[in-house]
XYZ file of C-alpha atoms in Angstrom:
670
model
C 92.620 96.636 209.691
C 90.893 98.647 206.937
C 87.279 98.215 205.889
C 86.099 98.425 202.404
C 82.574 98.337 201.079
C 82.359 97.107 197.446
C 79.489 98.411 195.209
C 79.952 95.836 192.425
C 82.310 93.435 190.757
C 82.013 92.779 187.038
C 84.026 89.858 185.560
C 84.366 89.984 181.852
C 84.972 86.634 180.151
C 85.950 85.543 176.684
C 85.742 82.103 174.926
C 88.607 79.929 175.465
C 91.216 80.212 172.600
C 94.219 78.369 171.477
C 97.154 79.916 173.415
C 100.916 79.726 172.570
C 101.789 77.483 175.541
C 98.977 75.138 174.625
C 100.104 75.042 170.956
C 103.690 74.302 172.008
C 102.456 71.576 174.375
C 100.456 69.990 171.444
C 103.477 70.143 169.215
C 105.397 68.080 171.693
C 108.882 68.451 173.053
C 110.758 65.688 171.134
C 109.404 65.868 167.620
C 111.624 66.151 164.582
C 111.249 70.019 164.608
C 112.410 70.206 168.193
C 115.211 67.809 167.951
C 116.604 69.596 164.840
C 116.501 72.949 166.585
C 118.031 71.611 169.869
C 120.848 70.188 167.950
C 121.477 73.413 166.056
C 121.347 75.466 169.262
C 124.082 73.388 170.675
C 126.485 74.627 168.057
C 126.644 78.208 169.237
C 126.633 77.010 172.889
C 129.773 75.003 172.277
C 131.387 77.875 170.380
C 130.618 80.243 173.214
C 132.285 77.903 175.666
C 135.401 77.744 173.455
C 135.562 81.497 172.757
C 135.372 82.294 176.410
C 138.390 80.225 177.432
C 140.722 80.184 174.417
C 142.908 82.680 176.249
C 143.826 79.905 178.700
C 145.864 78.349 175.851
C 146.712 81.392 173.708
C 148.369 83.076 176.694
C 149.646 79.904 178.403
C 152.879 79.999 180.134
C 155.595 77.625 178.981
C 158.691 76.033 180.280
C 161.843 77.884 178.958
C 165.509 78.171 179.342
C 168.321 80.484 178.155
C 169.729 80.065 174.696
C 173.567 79.119 174.918
C 174.965 80.634 171.661
C 178.422 79.062 172.521
C 176.973 75.621 172.086
C 173.937 75.819 169.813
C 172.340 77.426 166.666
C 169.246 79.460 167.449
C 167.551 77.970 164.485
C 168.251 74.385 165.459
C 167.787 73.879 169.152
C 166.959 71.089 171.556
C 165.267 71.973 174.791
C 167.228 69.443 176.967
C 170.531 68.527 175.314
C 172.994 66.246 177.326
C 175.312 69.285 178.161
C 172.538 71.493 179.553
C 173.432 70.974 183.284
C 176.791 72.437 182.784
C 175.449 75.562 181.091
C 172.453 76.580 183.106
C 171.399 76.176 186.765
C 168.556 73.742 187.517
C 165.653 73.899 189.873
C 166.337 70.873 192.094
C 162.787 70.547 193.440
C 161.129 70.541 190.022
C 164.048 69.084 188.090
C 163.897 71.653 185.254
C 166.271 74.444 184.034
C 165.971 77.867 185.508
C 164.294 79.925 182.999
C 166.007 83.282 183.163
C 169.648 82.643 184.185
C 172.675 80.872 182.682
C 176.295 80.253 183.744
C 178.751 82.935 182.576
C 181.276 81.681 179.983
C 184.926 81.471 180.993
C 186.793 84.335 179.308
C 188.928 83.218 176.460
C 187.621 79.712 176.398
C 186.365 78.085 173.201
C 185.367 74.659 172.181
C 186.883 72.580 169.445
C 184.881 71.200 166.537
C 184.960 67.722 168.242
C 183.482 68.931 171.563
C 179.714 69.255 171.773
C 179.767 71.671 174.710
C 182.345 70.849 177.405
C 181.672 71.900 181.006
C 184.870 73.854 181.268
C 183.384 76.485 178.901
C 181.293 77.868 181.816
C 181.919 79.177 185.243
C 179.106 77.634 187.451
C 179.905 79.995 190.211
C 178.616 83.101 188.209
C 175.250 83.521 186.781
C 173.792 86.194 184.491
C 170.490 86.930 182.921
C 169.884 85.955 179.308
C 168.171 87.779 176.480
C 167.380 84.812 174.254
C 165.314 81.673 175.120
C 164.561 78.205 173.985
C 161.043 76.593 174.363
C 159.848 73.020 174.017
C 157.252 74.317 171.499
C 158.020 77.765 170.022
C 154.483 78.293 168.664
C 152.712 77.194 171.824
C 151.435 80.566 172.876
C 151.940 84.266 172.541
C 154.534 83.986 175.384
C 156.820 81.672 173.509
C 156.432 83.414 170.171
C 156.959 86.954 171.411
C 159.441 86.060 174.171
C 157.241 87.347 176.961
C 159.447 85.908 179.670
C 161.681 86.829 182.578
C 160.165 90.205 183.356
C 158.529 90.077 186.745
C 158.365 93.847 187.205
C 154.985 95.666 187.364
C 153.729 95.937 183.887
C 156.094 93.203 182.737
C 155.537 90.071 180.824
C 153.637 88.193 183.668
C 151.239 91.035 183.927
C 150.845 91.279 180.179
C 149.785 87.559 180.002
C 147.312 87.898 182.853
C 145.903 90.961 181.157
C 144.752 88.878 178.225
C 142.065 87.044 180.391
C 141.105 90.263 182.153
C 140.584 92.063 178.866
C 138.426 89.098 177.705
C 136.198 89.541 180.766
C 135.990 93.379 180.415
C 134.797 92.872 176.876
C 132.164 90.400 178.131
C 131.150 92.874 180.838
C 130.280 95.472 178.213
C 128.956 93.031 175.757
C 126.258 91.377 177.905
C 123.935 94.454 178.197
C 124.493 95.253 174.554
C 123.532 91.666 173.576
C 120.474 91.827 175.794
C 119.271 95.086 174.109
C 119.802 93.673 170.619
C 118.070 90.372 171.530
C 114.986 92.218 172.881
C 114.871 94.754 170.161
C 115.819 92.719 167.004
C 115.363 89.130 167.978
C 117.192 86.204 169.548
C 118.128 84.726 166.057
C 119.543 88.129 165.072
C 122.026 88.332 168.020
C 122.830 84.654 167.746
C 123.801 84.803 164.038
C 125.219 88.306 163.938
C 127.257 87.699 167.196
C 128.631 84.456 165.811
C 129.724 86.033 162.513
C 131.345 89.130 164.183
C 133.089 86.912 166.815
C 134.383 84.582 164.077
C 135.850 87.575 162.196
C 137.481 88.920 165.380
C 138.982 85.561 166.218
C 140.393 84.988 162.761
C 141.906 88.406 162.707
C 143.418 87.795 166.144
C 145.024 84.678 164.866
C 147.135 86.831 162.521
C 148.192 89.281 165.163
C 151.755 90.509 164.790
C 152.199 92.065 168.206
C 150.773 92.171 171.739
C 148.667 95.330 171.269
C 147.071 94.036 168.103
C 146.259 90.742 169.922
C 144.844 92.515 172.963
C 142.503 94.749 171.002
C 140.898 91.775 169.296
C 140.844 89.901 172.597
C 138.438 92.662 173.794
C 136.316 92.815 170.678
C 135.763 89.084 170.425
C 133.771 88.743 173.768
C 132.076 92.153 173.120
C 130.289 90.475 170.192
C 130.063 86.870 171.330
C 128.755 87.623 174.893
C 125.204 86.925 173.923
C 125.674 83.623 172.169
C 124.947 81.407 175.182
C 122.042 83.536 176.560
C 120.444 83.865 173.073
C 120.646 80.112 172.457
C 119.348 79.336 176.004
C 116.381 81.683 175.638
C 115.666 80.600 172.125
C 115.444 76.972 173.187
C 113.512 77.797 176.349
C 110.948 79.829 174.429
C 110.482 76.876 172.079
C 109.343 74.653 174.876
C 106.333 74.452 176.975
C 106.632 75.489 180.654
C 107.085 71.947 182.004
C 110.411 71.239 180.202
C 112.390 74.328 180.845
C 114.365 73.027 183.897
C 115.499 70.117 181.752
C 116.709 72.427 178.947
C 118.683 74.429 181.535
C 120.496 71.340 182.880
C 121.102 70.096 179.242
C 122.565 73.386 178.010
C 124.846 73.500 181.082
C 126.125 70.026 180.236
C 126.702 71.006 176.492
C 128.650 74.113 177.735
C 131.006 71.941 179.872
C 131.494 69.566 176.853
C 132.482 72.494 174.671
C 135.135 73.582 177.228
C 136.469 70.028 177.214
C 136.620 69.981 173.418
C 138.753 73.118 173.589
C 141.251 71.415 175.884
C 141.379 68.311 173.454
C 141.926 70.483 170.398
C 144.613 72.565 172.076
C 146.373 69.288 173.164
C 146.413 68.127 169.633
C 147.575 71.234 167.945
C 149.704 73.135 170.596
C 149.973 76.123 168.295
C 147.960 79.237 169.443
C 147.274 80.556 165.966
C 145.949 77.178 164.694
C 143.898 76.777 167.849
C 142.090 79.969 167.045
C 141.632 79.108 163.321
C 140.400 75.644 164.177
C 137.378 77.102 166.082
C 136.685 80.600 164.623
C 136.855 79.426 160.972
C 134.214 76.715 161.408
C 132.104 79.148 163.540
C 131.821 81.365 160.382
C 131.089 78.368 158.279
C 128.451 77.079 160.661
C 126.212 80.124 159.767
C 125.296 78.291 156.557
C 123.540 75.606 158.664
C 122.368 77.720 161.510
C 120.536 80.021 159.049
C 117.583 77.640 159.093
C 117.013 78.269 162.827
C 113.643 79.866 163.284
C 113.161 83.028 165.272
C 111.528 82.775 168.774
C 107.759 82.337 168.350
C 107.226 84.130 171.629
C 109.399 87.130 170.604
C 107.521 87.419 167.309
C 104.175 87.392 169.083
C 105.369 90.027 171.558
C 106.213 92.238 168.577
C 102.894 91.593 166.918
C 104.447 89.511 164.124
C 101.820 86.864 164.412
C 101.920 85.864 160.732
C 105.581 84.693 161.029
C 104.854 83.033 164.305
C 102.008 81.003 162.884
C 104.165 80.066 159.796
C 106.801 78.678 162.190
C 104.280 76.706 164.206
C 102.809 75.450 160.880
C 106.223 74.361 159.771
C 106.812 72.604 163.075
C 103.465 70.729 162.802
C 104.391 69.414 159.254
C 107.832 68.272 160.433
C 106.188 66.538 163.450
C 103.600 65.007 161.129
C 100.722 66.690 162.909
C 97.602 68.144 161.365
C 97.514 72.000 161.527
C 93.780 71.823 162.141
C 94.511 70.517 165.626
C 96.341 73.722 166.575
C 93.630 76.221 165.351
C 96.136 78.822 164.301
C 93.472 81.448 163.442
C 92.090 81.232 166.965
C 95.649 81.516 168.322
C 96.189 84.630 166.259
C 93.060 86.185 167.817
C 94.226 85.141 171.262
C 97.592 86.746 170.852
C 96.065 89.962 169.493
C 93.596 90.166 172.388
C 96.314 89.498 174.935
C 98.514 92.279 173.442
C 95.563 94.624 173.425
C 94.848 93.847 177.127
C 98.461 94.439 178.027
C 98.421 97.746 176.429
C 95.162 98.744 178.110
C 96.671 97.645 181.454
C 99.755 99.910 181.033
C 97.571 102.740 180.052
C 95.225 102.431 183.064
C 97.888 101.939 185.684
C 100.873 104.004 184.299
C 99.875 106.866 186.623
C 99.693 104.674 189.738
C 102.486 102.375 189.253
C 105.520 103.284 191.457
C 108.691 103.940 189.553
C 111.738 101.647 189.862
C 113.647 104.415 191.593
C 110.947 104.803 194.308
C 110.885 100.960 194.764
C 114.659 100.876 195.053
C 114.628 103.721 197.554
C 112.080 101.914 199.693
C 114.014 98.625 199.478
C 117.201 100.281 200.695
C 115.334 101.466 203.781
C 114.927 97.830 204.762
C 117.870 96.666 206.910
C 117.087 93.015 206.240
C 117.132 93.419 202.433
C 120.311 95.647 202.442
C 122.152 92.878 204.440
C 120.799 90.264 202.025
C 121.885 92.368 199.001
C 125.468 92.874 200.370
C 125.785 89.119 201.285
C 124.417 88.070 197.915
C 126.846 90.408 196.049
C 129.824 88.903 197.991
C 128.631 85.377 197.261
C 128.366 86.330 193.504
C 131.971 87.699 193.576
C 133.191 84.563 195.340
C 131.547 82.151 192.896
C 132.753 83.815 189.767
C 136.196 84.332 191.207
C 136.596 80.691 192.333
C 134.746 79.110 189.449
C 136.982 80.817 186.768
C 140.028 80.819 188.925
C 139.914 76.935 189.229
C 139.353 76.522 185.473
C 142.228 78.878 184.534
C 144.674 77.366 187.020
C 143.825 73.798 186.033
C 146.651 74.072 183.479
C 149.129 74.678 186.457
C 148.148 71.539 188.343
C 150.806 68.854 188.308
C 150.479 66.369 185.549
C 149.299 66.731 181.897
C 147.869 70.298 181.829
C 145.550 69.587 178.875
C 144.094 66.473 180.455
C 143.669 68.340 183.836
C 141.805 71.112 182.050
C 139.501 68.658 180.346
C 138.769 66.809 183.572
C 138.014 70.015 185.520
C 135.557 71.018 182.730
C 133.823 67.704 182.424
C 133.159 67.544 186.135
C 130.551 70.213 185.500
C 128.348 67.768 183.627
C 127.376 65.686 186.738
C 127.412 68.892 188.850
C 124.801 70.506 186.780
C 122.489 67.502 187.027
C 123.040 66.994 190.731
C 122.199 70.545 191.453
C 118.590 70.351 190.644
C 118.179 67.201 192.805
C 119.846 68.886 195.731
C 117.632 72.027 195.450
C 114.552 69.938 195.489
C 115.646 67.647 198.359
C 117.459 69.835 200.783
C 116.618 73.381 199.651
C 118.456 76.275 198.187
C 120.267 77.544 201.256
C 121.589 74.089 202.415
C 122.727 73.300 198.797
C 124.654 76.506 198.522
C 126.115 76.327 201.965
C 127.266 72.600 201.731
C 128.703 73.085 198.190
C 130.679 76.143 199.074
C 132.055 74.465 202.267
C 132.962 71.357 200.086
C 134.915 73.613 197.673
C 136.733 75.389 200.550
C 137.664 72.200 202.220
C 138.819 70.629 198.927
C 140.998 73.663 198.014
C 142.721 73.630 201.437
C 143.128 69.845 201.505
C 144.840 70.103 198.103
C 147.686 72.057 199.798
C 148.516 69.365 202.217
C 148.800 66.595 199.635
C 152.392 66.136 198.604
C 153.202 66.486 194.790
C 154.490 62.975 194.250
C 153.811 60.452 191.474
C 151.914 58.249 193.808
C 149.555 61.013 194.966
C 149.285 62.970 191.746
C 145.826 61.617 190.839
C 144.695 62.152 194.405
C 145.614 65.841 194.171
C 143.862 66.110 190.704
C 140.745 64.428 192.092
C 140.708 66.795 195.141
C 140.900 69.789 192.807
C 138.108 68.378 190.708
C 135.943 68.028 193.788
C 136.462 71.770 194.450
C 135.335 72.512 190.875
C 132.386 70.312 191.392
C 131.285 72.163 194.518
C 131.673 75.598 193.140
C 129.603 74.617 189.973
C 126.787 73.471 192.169
C 126.945 76.714 194.237
C 127.058 78.878 191.135
C 124.013 77.175 189.651
C 122.088 77.427 193.043
C 123.003 81.151 193.264
C 121.201 81.986 190.025
C 117.972 80.552 191.346
C 118.348 81.783 194.934
C 119.078 85.446 193.936
C 115.888 85.606 191.883
C 113.751 84.342 194.826
C 115.139 86.733 197.519
C 113.843 90.114 196.427
C 110.509 91.688 195.711
C 109.010 91.711 192.309
C 109.292 95.471 191.698
C 113.101 95.428 192.164
C 113.869 91.787 191.454
C 115.508 92.195 188.096
C 117.424 95.352 189.130
C 118.888 93.763 192.255
C 119.601 90.588 190.402
C 121.560 92.570 187.821
C 123.337 94.558 190.513
C 124.533 91.285 192.248
C 125.518 89.847 188.820
C 127.490 92.992 187.866
C 129.361 93.003 191.193
C 129.971 89.325 190.792
C 131.630 89.860 187.341
C 134.457 91.684 189.160
C 135.554 88.166 190.337
C 135.830 86.913 186.796
C 137.777 90.009 185.861
C 140.187 89.486 188.713
C 140.547 85.737 188.386
C 143.111 85.878 185.492
C 145.336 88.013 187.673
C 145.802 85.089 190.072
C 148.742 84.119 187.844
C 150.657 87.016 189.511
C 150.035 85.511 192.974
C 152.018 82.507 192.047
C 155.057 84.689 192.227
C 154.427 85.112 196.033
C 154.071 81.208 196.332
C 152.372 78.399 194.443
C 149.822 77.842 197.212
C 148.521 81.405 197.605
C 145.828 81.172 194.993
C 144.489 77.914 196.310
C 144.399 79.351 199.871
C 142.511 82.348 198.569
C 140.045 80.130 196.739
C 139.408 78.005 199.763
C 139.244 80.822 202.239
C 136.680 82.810 200.170
C 134.647 79.680 199.621
C 134.411 78.926 203.323
C 133.449 82.530 204.250
C 130.748 82.609 201.655
C 129.562 79.163 202.709
C 129.004 80.507 206.288
C 127.472 83.716 204.937
C 124.979 81.640 202.973
C 123.361 80.719 206.250
C 122.148 84.351 206.300
C 119.815 83.634 203.470
C 116.284 82.450 204.199
C 115.096 79.191 202.646
C 113.120 79.910 199.506
C 112.220 76.358 198.454
C 108.409 75.984 197.951
C 107.771 79.550 198.875
C 105.802 82.148 196.854
C 107.919 84.714 195.123
C 107.628 87.877 197.266
C 105.721 90.811 195.639
C 106.163 93.378 198.318
C 109.035 94.477 200.591
C 107.332 92.962 203.739
C 106.894 89.696 201.978
C 110.527 89.603 201.043
C 111.527 90.432 204.612
C 109.303 87.668 205.940
C 110.611 84.827 203.762
C 111.608 81.997 206.014
C 109.613 83.249 209.087
C 106.795 81.359 210.522
C 103.298 82.611 209.893
C 104.621 85.285 207.522
C 101.795 85.096 205.093
C 104.188 85.395 202.200
C 102.446 82.514 200.486
C 99.251 84.493 200.052
C 95.829 83.256 200.928
C 92.652 82.353 199.093
C 90.354 83.985 201.527
C 89.003 87.569 201.272
C 91.901 89.150 203.133
C 95.483 89.482 202.140
C 98.425 91.766 202.674
C 98.658 95.046 200.914
C 100.921 98.033 200.608
C 100.056 100.879 202.953
C 100.520 104.602 202.463
C 104.074 105.652 202.669
C 106.211 103.337 204.731
C 105.945 100.080 202.660
C 104.091 98.217 205.418
C 100.903 96.173 204.959
C 97.417 95.977 206.343
C 94.466 93.591 205.992
C 91.435 94.662 203.920
C 87.998 93.322 204.527
C 85.411 93.325 201.736
C 81.700 93.785 202.271
C 80.308 91.272 199.824
C 76.589 91.917 200.545
C 75.839 94.358 197.595
C 78.265 92.677 195.250
C 77.075 91.171 192.025
C 79.269 88.771 189.990
C 78.633 87.548 186.469
C 78.648 83.829 185.693
C 82.138 82.670 184.936
C 82.330 79.907 182.361
C 85.811 80.279 181.133
C 89.075 81.920 182.236
C 88.430 85.562 183.397
C 90.305 88.123 181.508
C 89.165 91.419 183.214
C 87.834 92.175 186.690
C 86.232 95.551 187.590
C 85.697 96.554 191.288
C 83.630 99.571 192.149
C 84.310 101.069 195.618
C 81.684 102.925 197.578
C 84.429 104.791 199.397
C 85.090 107.340 196.752
C 88.328 108.170 198.533
C 90.443 110.309 196.209
C 93.684 108.713 197.541
C 95.393 107.102 194.561
C 97.361 104.581 196.644
C 96.049 101.009 196.366
C 95.810 97.874 198.452
C 95.894 94.327 197.131
C 93.251 91.880 198.214
C 92.091 88.420 197.020
C 88.494 87.314 196.097
C 88.660 83.529 196.012
C 91.105 82.817 193.260
C 90.804 86.294 191.617
C 93.287 88.871 192.654
C 92.123 92.477 192.272
C 93.464 95.896 193.067
C 91.265 98.436 194.891
C 91.718 102.029 196.290
C 93.042 102.090 199.808
C 90.491 102.799 202.505
C 91.193 104.127 205.940
C 90.286 102.212 209.034
C 86.630 102.004 209.975
C 84.544 99.429 211.905
C 83.609 96.329 209.936
C 79.902 95.323 209.634
C 78.304 93.232 212.280
C 77.570 90.508 209.795
C 78.672 89.916 206.135
C 75.034 89.535 205.174
C 74.059 93.032 206.350
C 74.701 96.049 204.239
C 77.040 98.833 205.261
C 75.661 101.164 207.930
C 74.042 104.438 206.681
C 76.136 107.623 207.106
C 75.349 109.972 210.051
C 72.500 112.477 209.179
C 74.515 115.443 210.089
C 76.699 116.929 208.765
C 75.602 115.787 205.356
C 78.374 114.230 203.371
C 79.359 115.520 200.077
C 78.182 113.055 197.304
C 81.044 111.199 195.756
C 80.906 109.143 192.644
C 82.040 105.509 193.053
C 85.534 104.795 191.882
C 86.238 101.863 189.483
C 89.650 100.155 189.228
C 90.387 97.485 186.499
C 92.846 94.644 186.762
C 93.899 92.448 183.854
C 94.828 88.840 184.840
């Protein structure tokens, strides 16, 4: 235990002013201004959901058969004419023509004008590959229009079709950090409107593609620009709200996103033409800018950039639309409050820039912790599993027996109740139990799907089992976002969250390639989804329970999450954990309060100054708590505590005479 004698504490106060959260609370959450903006923000959310999964239908595989030139005109074909069984072999199990082979014609045989296509024209004992095909819907996808069939070799048509989805996710991988930079630098509204415009242009150009390479280039550029649509809309809405309603906004936007995916399935079902599917969404996306132009910029972002005049204008307009008096909001006082807060933050950065450890140092110390390294590896694997299974189940929904469009819509709509149930589960049974149970539910559902026979009587049972798997992985995915943010210490929380998310994105990049696994057997992909879900569900037990625990600030607090008497929750007494010299440990710091003088606090404190009598030149700091005020003081080496908190610190020994040292003052902004 270390002992610290405090010379004085000065608490500076300021009159209470109108702050931004208070102004937003007074504006309300369901006024006309808020409802208009919530409705407008739903538009880019729906478009983002559509843009993300259009490749499911533009690169969709279709049933096909060989063209029989002896019996039909290539310009006037019927997919299943009466004579087809005598010209091409059939798959008995699925009752459909084999797509890549036909029976060889009998040499010298020809049909008369009266015969449609007699069976004796073909030798059903000899098969050959064909070079022309017939499709139920020639304009259905790029596969049917550009004859991307019957090439199962590496780099062949199957691989080309799966690469469309992979290229989409690669574009999103690079687009997300770009969107984050633009959003923080130039505003949420800027990335939302600019991204929607550029994505709309890329999508319209893609609808006029004349070859596969042309199509693939714009499949990459589209998500590169639209990657920030959802996050910008989510943050813009969240920053419009007071702190009490943000969880509701999260659940609402998740549901809107799922509805957008279902809308894509419905429109694709109605059109069944990949070019018009793209035009049906990307054209209106460009036109919607005329309406979305009235969206205001984030008030919080404007305040953070010092543009208080624009922020106050938006709040004034909101008050008028909500039929409130602007005098209630005291906008001039809010302007002064924001300016003072910005000044205080700048002073804090200037005061502590020297003593604040770098992110590199914090990461280096974190990787020395065996507990946190195991937690990071486990978390990364769970991220990869969740993205792989989540997008894999969505993509493969069109391959489930039955109507592929209806199946896709149902698998998407199951996310609506899943998003709402997630928050209830996290509050009732905690994060770890929610994630573990939902992953195991997904794994069991995927494996159970294999044992259900594909018959007409059990078709809906199979579809329902598949949907339960999607329900489980949606719950798990949502919990994982919250859990990851609660597992790591403050200094490296964002860095490790980004690392887990980045590794997890590999799962969404690989998911479209599961189409190739179908060549090894139709059940391989579902077995892979189920197995990975079960493994991750068991690994989730490694995580500590973070429900109702304080976010960890230090490495030791993060290590002690879930342990009894870990002190992670902090205390209100005069002692608390602090970072020690070089090993990242902690020690208790006792304050001698006898000589301390405190000013009278009549409003929220804004600055606390602590003067130490130690004068120790060591720049490392320890954190302690004075009542409800958290302050930072210079670290003090161990020395005996005073016999009583009322008695002053003992006088130094008469010999040798100590060198006079000036008291050291440290300032903390709250």
